[in-house]
Amino acid sequence: MGDSVHRPTFIGFHSRDASNQILYISSGCRQSMGFTPEFMVSKQAHEFIADPFKDDYSSIYDGKKEEEDTEDDEANAYVMYMNVKTASGNPVLHRLTTFKCDNCVIFIVMGFPDIPYQSKHELEVQMLDGAMERVNVTRAKEAAERSNANNHQSAAARWRQRSETPYGQRVPLYSAQSRQVKVAFVLENPKATEILANEGVRRQNGPLVVFVTGSIGRLIEADTADLMRYPFMKLVAPEDLLRVSKFFEKLSEATDVIFETFSLLQRPNIIDGDIVVTDEQNTRIVVECLGASVSDGMALLLRKLRSEAPPTMDDMGNYLRPKIHEVDEEGGYMTLSEMISDDPETSDAGEWSRLM
């Protein structure tokens, strides 16, 4: 892909039920599709799929809700290609990377306006965790209908009826216990929010929250209304501020999905006048964060790993991190590019050739 090729990007959320109702979409959709966010919000996501398999899209997420998941190969992250409708009437190829939350789906989208249109008749997805399978959703759905599969079966269970992959078991992009709480955030893009305050001082609290799912109340003591336009870094435990700052730096420069592990404060000081819990007494909520960045925002999927007592401090006032919480600063994430490149025509995964 040459430097001159512009590939528009945007972030959104839709409901996880069959309606796929769009709950939030960033302003980048204007460049990519020609529609305004106001036009797209509340509509069904699959209405904008230009390919014949548009009705197959919702079946990717029709499994049990996360708190009920017991299957090890139930995926929470996927990547797929499809043609998307635009305001001009000309379909454009887009790559979707999606993260499945408790009751919604995050989608991070990149458009390929330079690639000539070619209709796709089958929807294929790559699981980025769980069983790490490449799945033809259209064929799996047809097979399930032919065999009158029970209505209570999850999509993942139906996919497992097909023959096993010849490549054997794959290592997941990330892993954690399936019943843990998950929360999705959309933040301002850090590069776009390097707002200079008083005489050129960079804003110290980092990007603001522009969207957060209702499950936040099960992760920390906070409410969605209180967190809107609230600095995300104020939720982060002080000993992890540098770690998260570096993570956001990498994320703002990356075109891939990356992840990091850090701690949040269980009782952040959000509301003025509320009882203040000091950092030294505030329980830490250790989360695994899967993130992706586009031109006008960042999407984060946080998954709770455990709760921890506040770390102790040495005589110099430095936090002493327990060994169990140490993470390699440089090697703590894997990138999506290890599985598939930004250009679908040069992907090293042969199965993707059927998409073009």
CSV table of C-alpha atoms in Angstrom, one decimal:
chain,number,residue,atom,x,y,z
A,1,MET,CA,0.0,0.0,0.0
A,2,GLY,CA,1.5,3.3,-1.1
A,3,ASP,CA,1.7,6.3,1.2
A,4,SER,CA,-0.5,8.3,-1.2
A,5,VAL,CA,-3.5,5.9,-0.7
A,6,HIS,CA,-6.0,7.3,1.8
A,7,ARG,CA,-7.8,4.7,3.8
A,8,PRO,CA,-10.6,6.3,5.9
A,9,THR,CA,-11.4,4.9,9.3
A,10,PHE,CA,-14.1,5.1,12.0
A,11,ILE,CA,-15.4,3.5,15.2
A,12,GLY,CA,-18.9,2.5,16.2
A,13,PHE,CA,-21.0,0.3,18.5
A,14,HIS,CA,-24.2,-1.7,17.7
A,15,SER,CA,-26.4,-3.8,19.8
A,16,ARG,CA,-25.6,-7.5,20.1
A,17,ASP,CA,-29.1,-8.7,19.3
A,18,ALA,CA,-30.6,-9.5,15.9
A,19,SER,CA,-31.4,-5.8,15.2
A,20,ASN,CA,-27.8,-4.7,15.2
A,21,GLN,CA,-29.0,-1.2,16.1
A,22,ILE,CA,-26.2,1.3,15.8
A,23,LEU,CA,-25.7,3.0,19.2
A,24,TYR,CA,-22.7,5.2,18.5
A,25,ILE,CA,-20.6,6.0,15.4
A,26,SER,CA,-17.7,8.4,15.1
A,27,SER,CA,-17.6,11.3,12.6
A,28,GLY,CA,-15.1,9.3,10.3
A,29,CYS,CA,-18.1,7.6,8.7
A,30,ARG,CA,-18.6,10.8,6.7
A,31,GLN,CA,-15.3,10.3,4.9
A,32,SER,CA,-15.7,6.6,4.5
A,33,MET,CA,-19.4,6.2,3.6
A,34,GLY,CA,-20.7,9.7,3.0
A,35,PHE,CA,-23.3,9.4,5.7
A,36,THR,CA,-23.5,11.6,8.8
A,37,PRO,CA,-23.4,10.0,12.3
A,38,GLU,CA,-26.9,11.4,12.9
A,39,PHE,CA,-28.2,9.5,9.9
A,40,MET,CA,-26.7,6.2,10.9
A,41,VAL,CA,-27.4,6.1,14.6
A,42,SER,CA,-30.5,4.0,15.5
A,43,LYS,CA,-30.4,2.2,12.1
A,44,GLN,CA,-29.6,-1.5,11.8
A,45,ALA,CA,-25.9,-2.1,11.0
A,46,HIS,CA,-26.6,-4.8,8.5
A,47,GLU,CA,-28.7,-2.4,6.4
A,48,PHE,CA,-25.4,-0.8,5.3
A,49,ILE,CA,-23.9,-4.1,4.0
A,50,ALA,CA,-24.0,-4.2,0.2
A,51,ASP,CA,-23.3,-7.9,-0.2
A,52,PRO,CA,-26.0,-10.7,-0.4
A,53,PHE,CA,-24.9,-12.1,2.9
A,54,LYS,CA,-26.0,-9.1,5.0
A,55,ASP,CA,-28.6,-11.2,6.9
A,56,ASP,CA,-25.8,-13.6,8.0
A,57,TYR,CA,-23.9,-10.9,9.9
A,58,SER,CA,-25.9,-10.9,13.1
A,59,SER,CA,-25.4,-14.7,13.4
A,60,ILE,CA,-21.8,-14.1,14.3
A,61,TYR,CA,-22.9,-12.7,17.7
A,62,ASP,CA,-26.0,-14.8,18.5
A,63,GLY,CA,-24.3,-16.9,21.1
A,64,LYS,CA,-24.9,-16.7,24.9
A,65,LYS,CA,-24.2,-13.5,26.7
A,66,GLU,CA,-20.7,-13.3,28.2
A,67,GLU,CA,-21.7,-14.0,31.8
A,68,GLU,CA,-23.2,-17.3,30.6
A,69,ASP,CA,-20.4,-18.3,28.3
A,70,THR,CA,-18.7,-21.6,29.2
A,71,GLU,CA,-17.2,-22.6,25.9
A,72,ASP,CA,-13.4,-22.1,25.6
A,73,ASP,CA,-13.6,-21.5,21.8
A,74,GLU,CA,-16.3,-18.8,21.9
A,75,ALA,CA,-14.6,-15.8,20.3
A,76,ASN,CA,-14.8,-12.2,21.4
A,77,ALA,CA,-12.9,-10.6,18.6
A,78,TYR,CA,-13.2,-11.0,14.8
A,79,VAL,CA,-12.0,-9.5,11.5
A,80,MET,CA,-13.9,-9.7,8.2
A,81,TYR,CA,-14.2,-7.9,4.9
A,82,MET,CA,-17.4,-6.8,3.2
A,83,ASN,CA,-18.7,-4.2,0.7
A,84,VAL,CA,-20.5,-1.4,2.4
A,85,LYS,CA,-23.2,1.0,1.0
A,86,THR,CA,-22.2,4.6,0.5
A,87,ALA,CA,-24.2,7.8,0.0
A,88,SER,CA,-22.9,8.0,-3.6
A,89,GLY,CA,-24.5,4.6,-4.4
A,90,ASN,CA,-21.2,2.9,-5.1
A,91,PRO,CA,-20.3,0.1,-2.7
A,92,VAL,CA,-16.8,0.2,-1.1
A,93,LEU,CA,-14.8,-2.6,0.4
A,94,HIS,CA,-14.3,-2.2,4.1
A,95,ARG,CA,-12.4,-4.2,6.8
A,96,LEU,CA,-14.2,-4.7,10.1
A,97,THR,CA,-12.5,-5.6,13.3
A,98,THR,CA,-15.2,-6.3,15.9
A,99,PHE,CA,-15.1,-6.9,19.7
A,100,LYS,CA,-18.0,-8.6,21.4
A,101,CYS,CA,-19.0,-7.0,24.7
A,102,ASP,CA,-21.8,-8.1,27.2
A,103,ASN,CA,-24.7,-6.5,25.2
A,104,CYS,CA,-23.0,-4.7,22.3
A,105,VAL,CA,-20.4,-5.0,19.6
A,106,ILE,CA,-17.6,-2.6,18.9
A,107,PHE,CA,-16.6,-2.2,15.3
A,108,ILE,CA,-13.4,-0.6,14.0
A,109,VAL,CA,-13.6,0.0,10.3
A,110,MET,CA,-11.1,0.8,7.5
A,111,GLY,CA,-12.3,1.6,4.0
A,112,PHE,CA,-10.5,0.5,0.7
A,113,PRO,CA,-11.9,3.0,-1.8
A,114,ASP,CA,-9.0,2.3,-4.2
A,115,ILE,CA,-9.9,-1.4,-4.7
A,116,PRO,CA,-12.4,-2.0,-7.6
A,117,TYR,CA,-15.9,-3.3,-6.5
A,118,GLN,CA,-16.5,-7.0,-6.7
A,119,SER,CA,-19.6,-8.6,-5.1
A,120,LYS,CA,-19.0,-11.1,-2.3
A,121,HIS,CA,-21.5,-13.9,-1.8
A,122,GLU,CA,-20.2,-15.4,1.4
A,123,LEU,CA,-19.3,-13.9,4.7
A,124,GLU,CA,-16.0,-15.2,6.2
A,125,VAL,CA,-14.5,-14.2,9.5
A,126,GLN,CA,-11.3,-14.8,11.4
A,127,MET,CA,-11.6,-15.3,15.1
A,128,LEU,CA,-8.8,-13.4,16.9
A,129,ASP,CA,-9.2,-15.4,20.1
A,130,GLY,CA,-11.1,-18.5,21.3
A,131,ALA,CA,-10.7,-21.3,18.8
A,132,MET,CA,-8.8,-19.0,16.4
A,133,GLU,CA,-10.7,-20.4,13.4
A,134,ARG,CA,-11.4,-18.9,10.0
A,135,VAL,CA,-15.2,-19.5,9.5
A,136,ASN,CA,-17.4,-19.2,6.5
A,137,VAL,CA,-20.5,-17.9,8.3
A,138,THR,CA,-22.8,-18.1,5.3
A,139,ARG,CA,-22.1,-21.8,4.7
A,140,ALA,CA,-22.3,-22.6,8.4
A,141,LYS,CA,-25.7,-20.9,8.6
A,142,GLU,CA,-27.0,-22.8,5.6
A,143,ALA,CA,-25.7,-26.1,7.0
A,144,ALA,CA,-27.4,-25.4,10.4
A,145,GLU,CA,-30.7,-24.6,8.7
A,146,ARG,CA,-30.5,-27.8,6.7
A,147,SER,CA,-29.9,-29.9,9.8
A,148,ASN,CA,-32.6,-28.1,11.7
A,149,ALA,CA,-30.1,-27.1,14.4
A,150,ASN,CA,-31.6,-26.4,17.8
A,151,ASN,CA,-32.5,-22.8,18.4
A,152,HIS,CA,-30.5,-22.7,21.7
A,153,GLN,CA,-27.2,-23.6,20.0
A,154,SER,CA,-24.7,-20.7,19.9
A,155,ALA,CA,-23.1,-19.7,16.6
A,156,ALA,CA,-19.8,-21.0,17.8
A,157,ALA,CA,-21.3,-24.4,18.5
A,158,ARG,CA,-22.7,-24.6,15.0
A,159,TRP,CA,-19.3,-23.6,13.5
A,160,ARG,CA,-17.7,-26.5,15.4
A,161,GLN,CA,-19.8,-29.0,13.5
A,162,ARG,CA,-17.6,-28.4,10.4
A,163,SER,CA,-14.4,-30.3,9.9
A,164,GLU,CA,-11.4,-29.3,12.2
A,165,THR,CA,-8.8,-27.0,10.8
A,166,PRO,CA,-5.8,-28.9,9.4
A,167,TYR,CA,-3.4,-26.5,11.1
A,168,GLY,CA,-4.2,-27.7,14.6
A,169,GLN,CA,-4.7,-25.6,17.6
A,170,ARG,CA,-3.7,-21.9,17.4
A,171,VAL,CA,-2.5,-19.6,20.1
A,172,PRO,CA,-5.1,-16.9,20.9
A,173,LEU,CA,-4.4,-13.2,20.5
A,174,TYR,CA,-5.3,-12.8,24.1
A,175,SER,CA,-7.0,-14.9,26.8
A,176,ALA,CA,-8.8,-14.5,30.0
A,177,GLN,CA,-11.6,-16.3,31.9
A,178,SER,CA,-14.8,-16.1,29.9
A,179,ARG,CA,-17.1,-15.0,32.7
A,180,GLN,CA,-15.2,-11.8,33.6
A,181,VAL,CA,-16.9,-8.4,33.4
A,182,LYS,CA,-16.2,-6.5,30.1
A,183,VAL,CA,-16.6,-2.8,29.4
A,184,ALA,CA,-16.3,-0.9,26.2
A,185,PHE,CA,-15.0,2.7,25.9
A,186,VAL,CA,-14.7,5.2,23.0
A,187,LEU,CA,-12.1,7.9,23.7
A,188,GLU,CA,-11.0,10.9,21.8
A,189,ASN,CA,-7.9,10.2,19.7
A,190,PRO,CA,-4.9,11.2,21.8
A,191,LYS,CA,-3.2,12.9,18.8
A,192,ALA,CA,-6.3,14.9,18.1
A,193,THR,CA,-6.6,16.0,21.8
A,194,GLU,CA,-3.1,17.3,22.5
A,195,ILE,CA,-4.9,20.5,23.5
A,196,LEU,CA,-2.5,23.2,24.6
A,197,ALA,CA,-3.7,24.7,27.8
A,198,ASN,CA,-2.2,27.7,29.7
A,199,GLU,CA,1.0,28.7,27.9
A,200,GLY,CA,1.5,25.5,26.0
A,201,VAL,CA,1.1,23.0,28.8
A,202,ARG,CA,-0.2,19.7,27.4
A,203,ARG,CA,-3.4,18.5,29.1
A,204,GLN,CA,-2.3,16.1,31.8
A,205,ASN,CA,-5.4,13.9,32.0
A,206,GLY,CA,-5.3,12.5,28.5
A,207,PRO,CA,-8.2,11.8,26.1
A,208,LEU,CA,-11.8,12.2,27.3
A,209,VAL,CA,-14.5,9.5,27.4
A,210,VAL,CA,-17.1,10.0,24.6
A,211,PHE,CA,-18.9,6.7,25.0
A,212,VAL,CA,-19.0,3.9,27.6
A,213,THR,CA,-21.2,0.8,28.0
A,214,GLY,CA,-23.5,0.4,31.0
A,215,SER,CA,-21.5,-2.5,32.3
A,216,ILE,CA,-19.0,0.0,33.7
A,217,GLY,CA,-20.9,-0.1,37.0
A,218,ARG,CA,-19.9,-3.8,37.4
A,219,LEU,CA,-16.3,-3.0,37.0
A,220,ILE,CA,-15.7,0.2,39.1
A,221,GLU,CA,-17.9,2.4,41.2
A,222,ALA,CA,-18.9,4.8,38.4
A,223,ASP,CA,-21.9,5.6,36.2
A,224,THR,CA,-22.1,6.2,32.5
A,225,ALA,CA,-23.5,9.7,32.8
A,226,ASP,CA,-20.7,10.7,35.2
A,227,LEU,CA,-18.0,9.5,32.8
A,228,MET,CA,-19.1,11.3,29.7
A,229,ARG,CA,-16.4,13.8,28.8
A,230,TYR,CA,-14.4,12.6,31.8
A,231,PRO,CA,-10.6,12.2,31.5
A,232,PHE,CA,-9.9,8.4,31.2
A,233,MET,CA,-6.5,8.7,32.9
A,234,LYS,CA,-8.2,9.8,36.1
A,235,LEU,CA,-9.6,6.3,36.3
A,236,VAL,CA,-6.2,4.7,36.1
A,237,ALA,CA,-4.2,3.7,39.2
A,238,PRO,CA,-1.2,6.1,39.7
A,239,GLU,CA,1.4,3.3,39.4
A,240,ASP,CA,0.1,2.5,35.9
A,241,LEU,CA,-0.2,6.1,34.5
A,242,LEU,CA,3.1,5.8,32.6
A,243,ARG,CA,2.2,2.3,31.3
A,244,VAL,CA,-1.2,3.5,30.0
A,245,SER,CA,0.3,6.7,28.5
A,246,LYS,CA,2.8,4.6,26.5
A,247,PHE,CA,0.0,2.2,25.5
A,248,PHE,CA,-2.0,5.1,24.1
A,249,GLU,CA,1.0,6.4,22.3
A,250,LYS,CA,1.5,3.1,20.6
A,251,LEU,CA,-2.2,2.8,19.9
A,252,SER,CA,-2.4,6.3,18.3
A,253,GLU,CA,0.4,5.3,15.8
A,254,ALA,CA,-0.8,1.8,15.1
A,255,THR,CA,-3.1,0.4,12.4
A,256,ASP,CA,-3.3,-2.9,14.3
A,257,VAL,CA,-5.2,-4.2,17.4
A,258,ILE,CA,-2.9,-4.2,20.4
A,259,PHE,CA,-3.5,-4.9,24.1
A,260,GLU,CA,-2.1,-4.1,27.5
A,261,THR,CA,-2.7,-5.0,31.2
A,262,PHE,CA,-3.1,-2.3,33.8
A,263,SER,CA,-5.1,-1.3,36.9
A,264,LEU,CA,-8.1,1.0,37.5
A,265,LEU,CA,-9.1,2.5,40.7
A,266,GLN,CA,-12.2,0.8,42.1
A,267,ARG,CA,-13.5,4.1,43.5
A,268,PRO,CA,-12.3,7.0,41.4
A,269,ASN,CA,-12.9,10.6,42.6
A,270,ILE,CA,-15.5,11.6,39.9
A,271,ILE,CA,-18.1,13.7,41.7
A,272,ASP,CA,-17.1,16.8,43.6
A,273,GLY,CA,-18.2,16.6,47.2
A,274,ASP,CA,-18.3,12.8,47.3
A,275,ILE,CA,-16.3,10.8,49.8
A,276,VAL,CA,-12.7,10.7,48.6
A,277,VAL,CA,-10.9,7.4,48.8
A,278,THR,CA,-7.1,8.0,48.7
A,279,ASP,CA,-4.9,6.1,46.2
A,280,GLU,CA,-3.3,4.3,49.1
A,281,GLN,CA,-6.6,2.8,50.2
A,282,ASN,CA,-8.3,2.4,46.8
A,283,THR,CA,-8.7,-1.3,45.7
A,284,ARG,CA,-7.1,-1.9,42.2
A,285,ILE,CA,-9.1,-3.5,39.4
A,286,VAL,CA,-6.7,-5.3,37.1
A,287,VAL,CA,-8.0,-5.2,33.5
A,288,GLU,CA,-6.8,-6.5,30.2
A,289,CYS,CA,-7.4,-3.9,27.5
A,290,LEU,CA,-7.8,-4.6,23.8
A,291,GLY,CA,-7.5,-1.4,21.8
A,292,ALA,CA,-7.7,0.0,18.3
A,293,SER,CA,-7.3,3.5,17.1
A,294,VAL,CA,-8.7,5.4,14.1
A,295,SER,CA,-8.4,9.0,12.9
A,296,ASP,CA,-11.2,10.3,15.1
A,297,GLY,CA,-11.1,8.1,18.2
A,298,MET,CA,-10.0,5.0,20.1
A,299,ALA,CA,-12.0,1.9,21.0
A,300,LEU,CA,-11.1,0.0,24.2
A,301,LEU,CA,-12.5,-3.3,25.4
A,302,LEU,CA,-11.6,-3.8,29.0
A,303,ARG,CA,-11.9,-7.2,30.6
A,304,LYS,CA,-11.6,-7.7,34.4
A,305,LEU,CA,-8.9,-10.1,35.4
A,306,ARG,CA,-9.0,-9.7,39.2
A,307,SER,CA,-9.1,-7.3,42.2
A,308,GLU,CA,-6.0,-6.5,44.2
A,309,ALA,CA,-5.1,-4.6,47.3
A,310,PRO,CA,-3.3,-1.3,46.8
A,311,PRO,CA,0.4,-1.8,46.3
A,312,THR,CA,2.8,-0.7,49.0
A,313,MET,CA,5.2,2.2,48.7
A,314,ASP,CA,9.0,2.3,49.4
A,315,ASP,CA,10.7,5.0,51.4
A,316,MET,CA,11.0,7.2,48.3
A,317,GLY,CA,7.3,7.1,47.6
A,318,ASN,CA,7.6,4.6,44.7
A,319,TYR,CA,4.9,1.9,44.3
A,320,LEU,CA,6.2,-1.6,44.7
A,321,ARG,CA,4.4,-3.7,42.1
A,322,PRO,CA,3.7,-7.4,43.0
A,323,LYS,CA,5.4,-9.9,40.7
A,324,ILE,CA,2.0,-11.3,39.5
A,325,HIS,CA,1.2,-7.9,38.0
A,326,GLU,CA,4.4,-7.3,36.1
A,327,VAL,CA,4.1,-7.2,32.4
A,328,ASP,CA,6.8,-6.9,29.8
A,329,GLU,CA,6.7,-3.2,28.7
A,330,GLU,CA,7.9,-4.0,25.1
A,331,GLY,CA,6.4,-7.4,24.5
A,332,GLY,CA,3.0,-7.2,26.2
A,333,TYR,CA,1.0,-7.2,23.0
A,334,MET,CA,0.5,-8.9,19.7
A,335,THR,CA,-0.6,-7.1,16.5
A,336,LEU,CA,-3.3,-8.0,14.1
A,337,SER,CA,-0.7,-7.7,11.3
A,338,GLU,CA,0.8,-11.0,12.4
A,339,MET,CA,-2.3,-12.7,11.0
A,340,ILE,CA,-3.5,-10.4,8.2
A,341,SER,CA,-2.0,-7.3,6.6
A,342,ASP,CA,-3.7,-4.0,6.0
A,343,ASP,CA,-4.0,-4.8,2.3
A,344,PRO,CA,-6.3,-7.8,1.7
A,345,GLU,CA,-4.7,-8.4,-1.7
A,346,THR,CA,-1.3,-9.1,-0.1
A,347,SER,CA,-2.5,-11.0,2.9
A,348,ASP,CA,-0.5,-14.1,3.7
A,349,ALA,CA,-3.6,-15.9,4.6
A,350,GLY,CA,-4.7,-17.9,1.6
A,351,GLU,CA,-8.3,-18.3,2.8
A,352,TRP,CA,-8.9,-14.6,2.3
A,353,SER,CA,-8.5,-14.9,-1.5
A,354,ARG,CA,-12.0,-16.1,-1.6
A,355,LEU,CA,-13.2,-12.7,-0.3
A,356,MET,CA,-11.9,-10.7,-3.2
